Amino acid sequence: MYFFYYIPVGLDIRRRRGNSVTYFLAGMCVTIFVLYKYMPVGPFWNVLNLIFHPISPSVFTAVTHVFLHGGYLHLAGNIVYLVIFGRAVEDRFGPARFAAIFTLTAIAGAYMHLFCVRLFSPADLAYGVIGASGATSGLLGAFLVRFYFSRVRVAYWVFLPLQGINRAGRTHVPVIFALLLWVLLQVTNTLLEFGGGISRVAYSLHVAGFAAGTLLAVLFGGLGAARAESHLARARRWVEEANWFGAQGEFINYLEQRPREPEIHAEAARAFICGSEPERAFHHYRESVRLFLEAGARDIAESIFTEAMRVIPGFILDEKTHLNLAFGMERTLKFHAAGTAYENFLLGYPLSVESPLVLLRMAGLLERRFLRCGEAFHCYQRLVESYPGDIWVDYARSEMDRLGDGGVTLS
């Protein structure tokens, strides 16, 4: 006996948002399967009204047949493909286009099956069609267009007793190889099905759904977006292999096409830091912070700002943004980061009109939060000596007298 089996268990794709439509459709499949399995006929419904019958087709049943399944294995197989591939497709195309792909490919698959049955096997017109296979095949087609550069993680089992092989495990497979092999199998089975073979699986529906999903993904702009994202995927793989120069080039290629993605600027900055190019990292950190602030993600902007100050000595932003973040971090009790931001500001903008105020804030942090009164005294002293005409000089002198009276020792 020779046996080979594999099933997808994951993808190497980072999703960016929720997948409400995918989970809704999966929930509908499970709910309707359970309902009609144990109560096929009720006062307001009959399962036969939802089956797609080639002898009497309708657009309504071309959609509703998706939510009916013949058994638990049939249901589980479709749910696995729907959830694994559907989430990625919904994430990139959005809920509305994802729903359109799912619905239209289900309809296209059903009517292609109708066409093939009438043309090649009229005796099978009496057999209805159920299952989400056509729609999930459409998602596979859309996935191939949008993620042709990605890899699918599969669990496999190979059993070849004459060769002494019994092996199981998990591995990553290029999506082009995995899905084109799947299409080849579906086309072969379709030819066998209508060439005199005996089958109760609508393979032609799978092929048509896949083709429709591919076409819709191209019409929705998936191919152009995929070309851009392929650079990002390669960059992240180079990062995994610590090939910083390869990663830097791919990040640049991606950001040339998608310049307003702050998280990618941060990833690029880290690659430049690891490649010992702090000047270029400086630029990408600044862009990342700016774009996160524009998007209203202040917490993330502060986190990236803090990271940049940690890895790039003297890292500064423009005056207004730098002080805005520094004051905000002090208000939210991020005292160490705020202190570093104040120090960097004074190094980068020694002639700024805000520098005396920054010295006062630094002195307050050093005395009240870190109990380093001597350093606080030096901040006040620097204000008096460097900015003698500033309105805060008298206050700084009074604080120096207070700290001096407290027995502060100057180095």
Short mmCIF file of C-alpha atoms in Angstrom, two decimals:
data_model
loop_
_atom_site.label_atom_id
_atom_site.label_comp_id
_atom_site.label_asym_id
_atom_site.label_seq_id
_atom_site.Cartn_x
_atom_site.Cartn_y
_atom_site.Cartn_z
CA MET A 1 0.00 0.00 0.00
CA TYR A 2 1.30 3.41 -0.97
CA PHE A 3 -0.08 6.44 0.80
CA PHE A 4 0.59 10.17 0.69
CA TYR A 5 -1.52 12.80 2.37
CA TYR A 6 -1.04 16.46 3.19
CA ILE A 7 -3.19 19.27 4.57
CA PRO A 8 -2.43 22.99 4.95
CA VAL A 9 -1.97 24.10 8.54
CA GLY A 10 -0.66 27.66 8.19
CA LEU A 11 0.83 30.44 6.11
CA ASP A 12 3.90 32.65 6.41
CA ILE A 13 1.77 35.80 6.06
CA ARG A 14 1.21 38.49 8.66
CA ARG A 15 -2.38 39.63 8.82
CA ARG A 16 -3.11 43.28 9.54
CA ARG A 17 -6.77 43.32 10.60
CA GLY A 18 -9.65 41.17 11.77
CA ASN A 19 -11.38 38.56 9.65
CA SER A 20 -15.03 38.92 10.58
CA VAL A 21 -16.49 37.78 7.23
CA THR A 22 -14.34 34.64 7.13
CA TYR A 23 -15.41 33.57 10.61
CA PHE A 24 -19.04 34.46 9.86
CA LEU A 25 -19.06 32.24 6.75
CA ALA A 26 -17.36 29.40 8.64
CA GLY A 27 -19.91 29.73 11.43
CA MET A 28 -22.76 29.68 8.91
CA CYS A 29 -21.41 26.50 7.34
CA VAL A 30 -21.22 24.75 10.71
CA THR A 31 -24.60 26.02 11.93
CA ILE A 32 -26.52 25.13 8.79
CA PHE A 33 -24.80 21.74 8.53
CA VAL A 34 -25.82 20.81 12.07
CA LEU A 35 -29.34 22.21 11.64
CA TYR A 36 -30.12 20.38 8.41
CA LYS A 37 -28.35 17.19 9.39
CA TYR A 38 -30.56 16.64 12.40
CA MET A 39 -33.66 18.46 11.18
CA PRO A 40 -33.67 18.47 7.35
CA VAL A 41 -37.31 19.52 7.15
CA GLY A 42 -38.99 22.06 9.41
CA PRO A 43 -42.08 24.23 9.40
CA PHE A 44 -40.31 27.00 7.44
CA TRP A 45 -37.53 25.20 5.60
CA ASN A 46 -36.65 22.18 3.51
CA VAL A 47 -33.07 21.18 2.78
CA LEU A 48 -33.96 20.35 -0.82
CA ASN A 49 -34.69 24.02 -1.47
CA LEU A 50 -31.03 24.92 -0.81
CA ILE A 51 -29.36 22.28 -3.00
CA PHE A 52 -28.12 23.31 -6.44
CA HIS A 53 -29.95 21.00 -8.89
CA PRO A 54 -28.50 21.00 -12.43
CA ILE A 55 -31.91 19.98 -13.74
CA SER A 56 -33.52 23.14 -12.31
CA PRO A 57 -30.76 25.67 -11.53
CA SER A 58 -31.14 29.07 -9.90
CA VAL A 59 -28.76 31.77 -8.70
CA PHE A 60 -30.24 31.43 -5.22
CA THR A 61 -29.30 27.76 -4.88
CA ALA A 62 -25.95 28.45 -6.57
CA VAL A 63 -25.18 30.41 -3.40
CA THR A 64 -27.04 28.44 -0.72
CA HIS A 65 -25.57 25.07 -1.68
CA VAL A 66 -22.25 26.36 -0.30
CA PHE A 67 -23.52 26.03 3.27
CA LEU A 68 -24.62 22.40 2.98
CA HIS A 69 -22.24 19.46 3.45
CA GLY A 70 -22.52 15.72 3.20
CA GLY A 71 -20.66 14.78 6.37
CA TYR A 72 -18.27 15.89 9.05
CA LEU A 73 -15.14 15.24 6.96
CA HIS A 74 -16.61 17.14 4.01
CA LEU A 75 -17.39 20.06 6.31
CA ALA A 76 -14.03 19.97 8.11
CA GLY A 77 -12.05 19.97 4.87
CA ASN A 78 -13.83 23.04 3.52
CA ILE A 79 -13.63 24.88 6.85
CA VAL A 80 -9.86 24.30 7.01
CA TYR A 81 -9.34 25.81 3.55
CA LEU A 82 -11.81 28.62 4.21
CA VAL A 83 -10.21 29.70 7.47
CA ILE A 84 -6.55 29.30 6.49
CA PHE A 85 -6.72 30.90 3.06
CA GLY A 86 -9.83 33.03 3.53
CA ARG A 87 -8.37 35.05 6.38
CA ALA A 88 -5.39 36.10 4.26
CA VAL A 89 -7.58 36.97 1.26
CA GLU A 90 -10.00 39.00 3.40
CA ASP A 91 -7.11 40.76 5.11
CA ARG A 92 -5.68 42.09 1.85
CA PHE A 93 -8.81 42.59 -0.28
CA GLY A 94 -11.09 43.80 2.50
CA PRO A 95 -14.44 42.38 3.68
CA ALA A 96 -16.56 43.59 0.74
CA ARG A 97 -14.31 42.27 -2.04
CA PHE A 98 -13.68 39.08 -0.11
CA ALA A 99 -17.43 38.46 0.16
CA ALA A 100 -17.77 39.17 -3.57
CA ILE A 101 -15.03 36.66 -4.41
CA PHE A 102 -16.63 34.00 -2.21
CA THR A 103 -20.12 34.52 -3.64
CA LEU A 104 -19.27 34.96 -7.32
CA THR A 105 -16.89 32.01 -7.43
CA ALA A 106 -19.56 29.81 -5.82
CA ILE A 107 -21.99 30.84 -8.56
CA ALA A 108 -19.40 30.42 -11.32
CA GLY A 109 -18.47 26.97 -10.08
CA ALA A 110 -22.08 25.82 -9.87
CA TYR A 111 -22.94 26.95 -13.38
CA MET A 112 -19.75 25.55 -14.88
CA HIS A 113 -20.65 22.21 -13.31
CA LEU A 114 -24.10 22.56 -14.86
CA PHE A 115 -22.57 23.25 -18.27
CA CYS A 116 -20.20 20.27 -18.07
CA VAL A 117 -22.90 17.88 -16.87
CA ARG A 118 -25.31 18.87 -19.63
CA LEU A 119 -22.58 18.61 -22.25
CA PHE A 120 -20.74 15.48 -21.17
CA SER A 121 -22.90 13.57 -18.71
CA PRO A 122 -26.65 14.31 -19.01
CA ALA A 123 -27.43 11.27 -16.87
CA ASP A 124 -26.03 13.12 -13.85
CA LEU A 125 -28.47 16.02 -14.12
CA ALA A 126 -30.55 14.41 -11.39
CA TYR A 127 -27.74 14.71 -8.84
CA GLY A 128 -27.71 17.91 -6.76
CA VAL A 129 -24.55 19.70 -5.64
CA ILE A 130 -23.69 20.74 -2.09
CA GLY A 131 -20.56 22.03 -0.34
CA ALA A 132 -18.33 25.09 -0.18
CA SER A 133 -15.68 23.58 -2.44
CA GLY A 134 -16.38 25.91 -5.34
CA ALA A 135 -16.15 29.01 -3.16
CA THR A 136 -13.05 27.83 -1.29
CA SER A 137 -11.47 26.98 -4.65
CA GLY A 138 -12.17 30.57 -5.66
CA LEU A 139 -10.36 31.75 -2.55
CA LEU A 140 -7.40 29.58 -3.54
CA GLY A 141 -7.34 31.25 -6.96
CA ALA A 142 -7.45 34.70 -5.38
CA PHE A 143 -4.77 33.64 -2.90
CA LEU A 144 -2.47 32.47 -5.68
CA VAL A 145 -2.70 35.83 -7.45
CA ARG A 146 -2.27 37.92 -4.30
CA PHE A 147 0.32 35.75 -2.53
CA TYR A 148 2.21 33.93 -5.27
CA PHE A 149 5.44 34.73 -3.41
CA SER A 150 4.39 33.12 -0.12
CA ARG A 151 4.76 29.65 1.38
CA VAL A 152 2.16 27.26 2.74
CA ARG A 153 2.92 25.24 5.85
CA VAL A 154 1.60 21.70 5.38
CA ALA A 155 1.35 18.65 7.59
CA TYR A 156 2.13 15.51 5.61
CA TRP A 157 2.25 11.75 5.94
CA VAL A 158 4.18 9.52 3.52
CA PHE A 159 3.81 5.74 3.77
CA LEU A 160 5.81 3.62 1.28
CA PRO A 161 6.21 0.17 2.90
CA LEU A 162 8.27 -1.43 0.13
CA GLN A 163 10.82 1.34 0.41
CA GLY A 164 10.69 1.26 4.20
CA ILE A 165 9.39 4.83 4.40
CA ASN A 166 6.89 5.95 7.00
CA ARG A 167 7.35 9.63 7.58
CA ALA A 168 5.20 12.46 8.93
CA GLY A 169 5.94 16.06 9.74
CA ARG A 170 5.47 19.67 8.76
CA THR A 171 7.22 21.74 6.14
CA HIS A 172 6.86 24.93 4.11
CA VAL A 173 5.97 24.56 0.44
CA PRO A 174 6.03 27.40 -2.16
CA VAL A 175 2.42 28.37 -2.80
CA ILE A 176 2.86 28.26 -6.58
CA PHE A 177 3.97 24.63 -6.41
CA ALA A 178 1.26 23.62 -3.92
CA LEU A 179 -1.69 25.26 -5.67
CA LEU A 180 -0.68 24.47 -9.24
CA LEU A 181 -0.30 20.83 -8.23
CA TRP A 182 -3.76 21.05 -6.68
CA VAL A 183 -5.18 22.52 -9.92
CA LEU A 184 -3.54 19.78 -11.98
CA LEU A 185 -5.18 17.14 -9.81
CA GLN A 186 -8.59 18.84 -10.13
CA VAL A 187 -8.32 19.11 -13.93
CA THR A 188 -7.23 15.45 -14.17
CA ASN A 189 -10.13 14.34 -12.00
CA THR A 190 -12.54 16.46 -14.05
CA LEU A 191 -11.41 14.76 -17.26
CA LEU A 192 -11.76 11.35 -15.63
CA GLU A 193 -15.16 12.28 -14.22
CA PHE A 194 -16.63 13.17 -17.60
CA GLY A 195 -14.56 10.62 -19.50
CA GLY A 196 -16.48 7.64 -18.21
CA GLY A 197 -15.17 7.43 -14.66
CA ILE A 198 -17.43 7.08 -11.65
CA SER A 199 -17.32 10.03 -9.27
CA ARG A 200 -19.64 11.81 -6.93
CA VAL A 201 -17.31 14.79 -6.46
CA ALA A 202 -17.94 17.86 -8.64
CA TYR A 203 -14.34 18.46 -9.70
CA SER A 204 -15.38 20.75 -12.53
CA LEU A 205 -16.86 23.04 -9.90
CA HIS A 206 -13.45 23.27 -8.22
CA VAL A 207 -11.70 24.18 -11.48
CA ALA A 208 -14.28 26.83 -12.40
CA GLY A 209 -14.25 28.34 -8.92
CA PHE A 210 -10.46 28.55 -8.98
CA ALA A 211 -10.44 30.21 -12.40
CA ALA A 212 -13.12 32.70 -11.34
CA GLY A 213 -11.23 33.55 -8.15
CA THR A 214 -8.04 34.14 -10.13
CA LEU A 215 -9.83 36.46 -12.55
CA LEU A 216 -11.55 38.44 -9.78
CA ALA A 217 -8.29 38.88 -7.87
CA VAL A 218 -6.65 40.33 -10.99
CA LEU A 219 -9.63 42.66 -11.57
CA PHE A 220 -9.42 43.83 -7.95
CA GLY A 221 -5.78 44.82 -8.40
CA GLY A 222 -4.30 41.88 -6.55
CA LEU A 223 -1.43 41.27 -8.95
CA GLY A 224 0.05 44.75 -8.65
CA ALA A 225 -0.22 44.68 -4.86
CA ALA A 226 1.38 41.25 -4.84
CA ARG A 227 4.39 42.47 -6.82
CA ALA A 228 4.99 45.14 -4.18
CA GLU A 229 4.47 42.82 -1.23
CA SER A 230 6.79 40.21 -2.71
CA HIS A 231 9.67 42.59 -1.90
CA LEU A 232 8.51 42.75 1.71
CA ALA A 233 8.22 38.97 1.97
CA ARG A 234 11.75 38.51 0.63
CA ALA A 235 13.05 41.21 2.99
CA ARG A 236 11.62 39.41 6.01
CA ARG A 237 13.10 36.11 4.87
CA TRP A 238 16.49 37.78 4.52
CA VAL A 239 16.09 39.10 8.06
CA GLU A 240 15.39 35.57 9.32
CA GLU A 241 18.67 34.50 7.70
CA ALA A 242 20.55 37.57 9.05
CA ASN A 243 21.30 38.72 5.50
CA TRP A 244 21.00 42.41 6.37
CA PHE A 245 22.16 43.80 3.03
CA GLY A 246 19.68 41.71 1.07
CA ALA A 247 16.92 42.73 3.48
CA GLN A 248 17.81 46.42 3.16
CA GLY A 249 17.50 46.33 -0.62
CA GLU A 250 14.12 44.62 -0.53
CA PHE A 251 12.77 47.00 2.13
CA ILE A 252 13.81 49.94 -0.05
CA ASN A 253 12.14 48.42 -3.11
CA TYR A 254 8.93 47.93 -1.13
CA LEU A 255 8.91 51.41 0.40
CA GLU A 256 9.43 53.00 -3.01
CA GLN A 257 6.00 51.63 -3.91
CA ARG A 258 4.35 51.85 -0.47
CA PRO A 259 6.07 54.80 1.27
CA ARG A 260 3.37 55.45 3.90
CA GLU A 261 3.60 52.27 5.96
CA PRO A 262 5.20 53.18 9.32
CA GLU A 263 5.71 49.65 10.58
CA ILE A 264 7.76 48.79 7.48
CA HIS A 265 9.92 51.89 7.95
CA ALA A 266 10.64 50.60 11.48
CA GLU A 267 11.56 47.15 10.14
CA ALA A 268 13.84 48.74 7.55
CA ALA A 269 15.49 50.85 10.24
CA ARG A 270 16.30 47.72 12.28
CA ALA A 271 17.84 46.08 9.21
CA PHE A 272 20.05 49.13 8.67
CA ILE A 273 21.05 49.14 12.34
CA CYS A 274 22.05 45.47 12.12
CA GLY A 275 23.96 46.28 8.92
CA SER A 276 25.88 49.07 10.73
CA GLU A 277 24.29 51.92 8.79
CA PRO A 278 22.85 54.19 11.50
CA GLU A 279 22.48 57.19 9.16
CA ARG A 280 19.98 55.37 6.96
CA ALA A 281 18.29 53.85 10.00
CA PHE A 282 17.88 57.40 11.34
CA HIS A 283 15.79 58.38 8.30
CA HIS A 284 13.48 55.36 8.53
CA TYR A 285 12.95 55.73 12.28
CA ARG A 286 11.94 59.37 11.76
CA GLU A 287 9.51 58.41 9.01
CA SER A 288 8.04 55.63 11.13
CA VAL A 289 7.41 57.95 14.10
CA ARG A 290 5.93 60.66 11.87
CA LEU A 291 3.54 58.30 10.08
CA PHE A 292 2.40 56.63 13.30
CA LEU A 293 1.62 60.06 14.76
CA GLU A 294 -0.31 61.03 11.62
CA ALA A 295 -2.30 57.81 11.98
CA GLY A 296 -3.13 58.62 15.60
CA ALA A 297 -1.10 55.69 16.98
CA ARG A 298 0.77 57.72 19.59
CA ASP A 299 1.65 54.76 21.83
CA ILE A 300 3.37 52.97 18.95
CA ALA A 301 5.09 56.21 17.90
CA GLU A 302 6.48 56.62 21.42
CA SER A 303 7.67 53.01 21.40
CA ILE A 304 9.51 53.46 18.08
CA PHE A 305 10.92 56.79 19.31
CA THR A 306 12.26 55.14 22.45
CA GLU A 307 13.77 52.29 20.43
CA ALA A 308 15.47 54.74 18.08
CA MET A 309 17.01 56.69 20.99
CA ARG A 310 18.29 53.44 22.47
CA VAL A 311 20.11 52.27 19.32
CA ILE A 312 21.12 55.62 17.79
CA PRO A 313 22.97 57.96 20.19
CA GLY A 314 21.64 61.51 19.97
CA PHE A 315 18.55 60.56 17.93
CA ILE A 316 16.30 63.61 17.44
CA LEU A 317 13.19 64.59 15.52
CA ASP A 318 12.11 68.06 14.48
CA GLU A 319 11.78 70.41 17.49
CA LYS A 320 8.00 70.39 17.79
CA THR A 321 7.54 66.64 17.38
CA HIS A 322 10.47 65.80 19.63
CA LEU A 323 9.19 67.91 22.52
CA ASN A 324 5.62 66.77 22.00
CA LEU A 325 6.70 63.14 22.43
CA ALA A 326 9.07 63.90 25.30
CA PHE A 327 6.44 65.83 27.29
CA GLY A 328 3.90 63.12 26.58
CA MET A 329 6.19 60.37 27.82
CA GLU A 330 6.83 62.30 31.01
CA ARG A 331 3.09 62.69 31.56
CA THR A 332 2.57 58.95 31.07
CA LEU A 333 5.32 58.11 33.58
CA LYS A 334 7.90 56.98 31.03
CA PHE A 335 10.54 58.92 32.88
CA HIS A 336 13.71 57.28 31.59
CA ALA A 337 12.64 57.68 27.96
CA ALA A 338 11.56 61.27 28.59
CA GLY A 339 14.91 62.05 30.23
CA THR A 340 16.82 60.65 27.26
CA ALA A 341 14.62 62.65 24.89
CA TYR A 342 15.38 65.85 26.82
CA GLU A 343 19.12 65.17 26.73
CA ASN A 344 19.03 64.53 22.98
CA PHE A 345 17.02 67.69 22.41
CA LEU A 346 19.62 69.80 24.22
CA LEU A 347 22.39 68.20 22.17
CA GLY A 348 20.58 68.70 18.88
CA TYR A 349 18.98 72.10 19.50
CA PRO A 350 21.22 74.02 21.95
CA LEU A 351 20.04 77.41 20.59
CA SER A 352 16.33 76.62 20.66
CA VAL A 353 14.09 78.98 22.63
CA GLU A 354 12.69 75.87 24.29
CA SER A 355 16.05 74.72 25.67
CA PRO A 356 15.71 76.57 29.04
CA LEU A 357 12.32 74.94 29.62
CA VAL A 358 13.79 71.54 28.74
CA LEU A 359 16.56 72.10 31.29
CA LEU A 360 13.93 72.82 33.94
CA ARG A 361 12.01 69.65 33.07
CA MET A 362 15.22 67.63 33.18
CA ALA A 363 16.10 69.06 36.56
CA GLY A 364 12.68 68.18 37.92
CA LEU A 365 12.97 64.60 36.67
CA LEU A 366 16.47 64.15 38.07
CA GLU A 367 15.56 65.47 41.51
CA ARG A 368 12.05 64.13 42.06
CA ARG A 369 12.05 60.88 40.09
CA PHE A 370 15.67 59.70 40.19
CA LEU A 371 16.87 61.45 43.40
CA ARG A 372 19.98 62.77 41.60
CA CYS A 373 20.02 66.24 43.11
CA GLY A 374 23.58 67.04 42.07
CA GLU A 375 22.73 66.56 38.41
CA ALA A 376 19.56 68.61 38.86
CA PHE A 377 21.71 71.43 40.31
CA HIS A 378 23.91 71.30 37.21
CA CYS A 379 20.83 71.66 34.97
CA TYR A 380 19.80 74.83 36.80
CA GLN A 381 23.40 76.09 36.70
CA ARG A 382 23.60 75.48 32.95
CA LEU A 383 20.36 77.39 32.42
CA VAL A 384 21.69 80.40 34.34
CA GLU A 385 25.05 80.41 32.55
CA SER A 386 23.92 79.57 29.01
CA TYR A 387 20.67 81.56 28.85
CA PRO A 388 21.22 84.58 31.17
CA GLY A 389 18.41 86.63 29.62
CA ASP A 390 15.72 83.93 29.87
CA ILE A 391 12.62 84.46 32.02
CA TRP A 392 13.39 81.25 33.95
CA VAL A 393 16.78 82.41 35.24
CA ASP A 394 15.51 83.79 38.55
CA TYR A 395 13.59 80.60 39.23
CA ALA A 396 16.68 78.51 38.40
CA ARG A 397 18.78 80.58 40.83
CA SER A 398 16.27 80.06 43.61
CA GLU A 399 16.33 76.30 42.98
CA MET A 400 20.13 76.34 43.05
CA ASP A 401 20.01 78.11 46.42
CA ARG A 402 17.56 75.55 47.72
CA LEU A 403 19.61 72.59 46.53
CA GLY A 404 22.82 74.26 47.75
CA ASP A 405 21.34 74.77 51.18
CA GLY A 406 20.43 71.09 51.19
CA GLY A 407 24.07 70.13 51.09
CA VAL A 408 24.49 69.18 47.44
CA THR A 409 28.09 68.33 46.63
CA LEU A 410 29.31 69.46 43.20
CA SER A 411 31.83 67.41 41.32
#
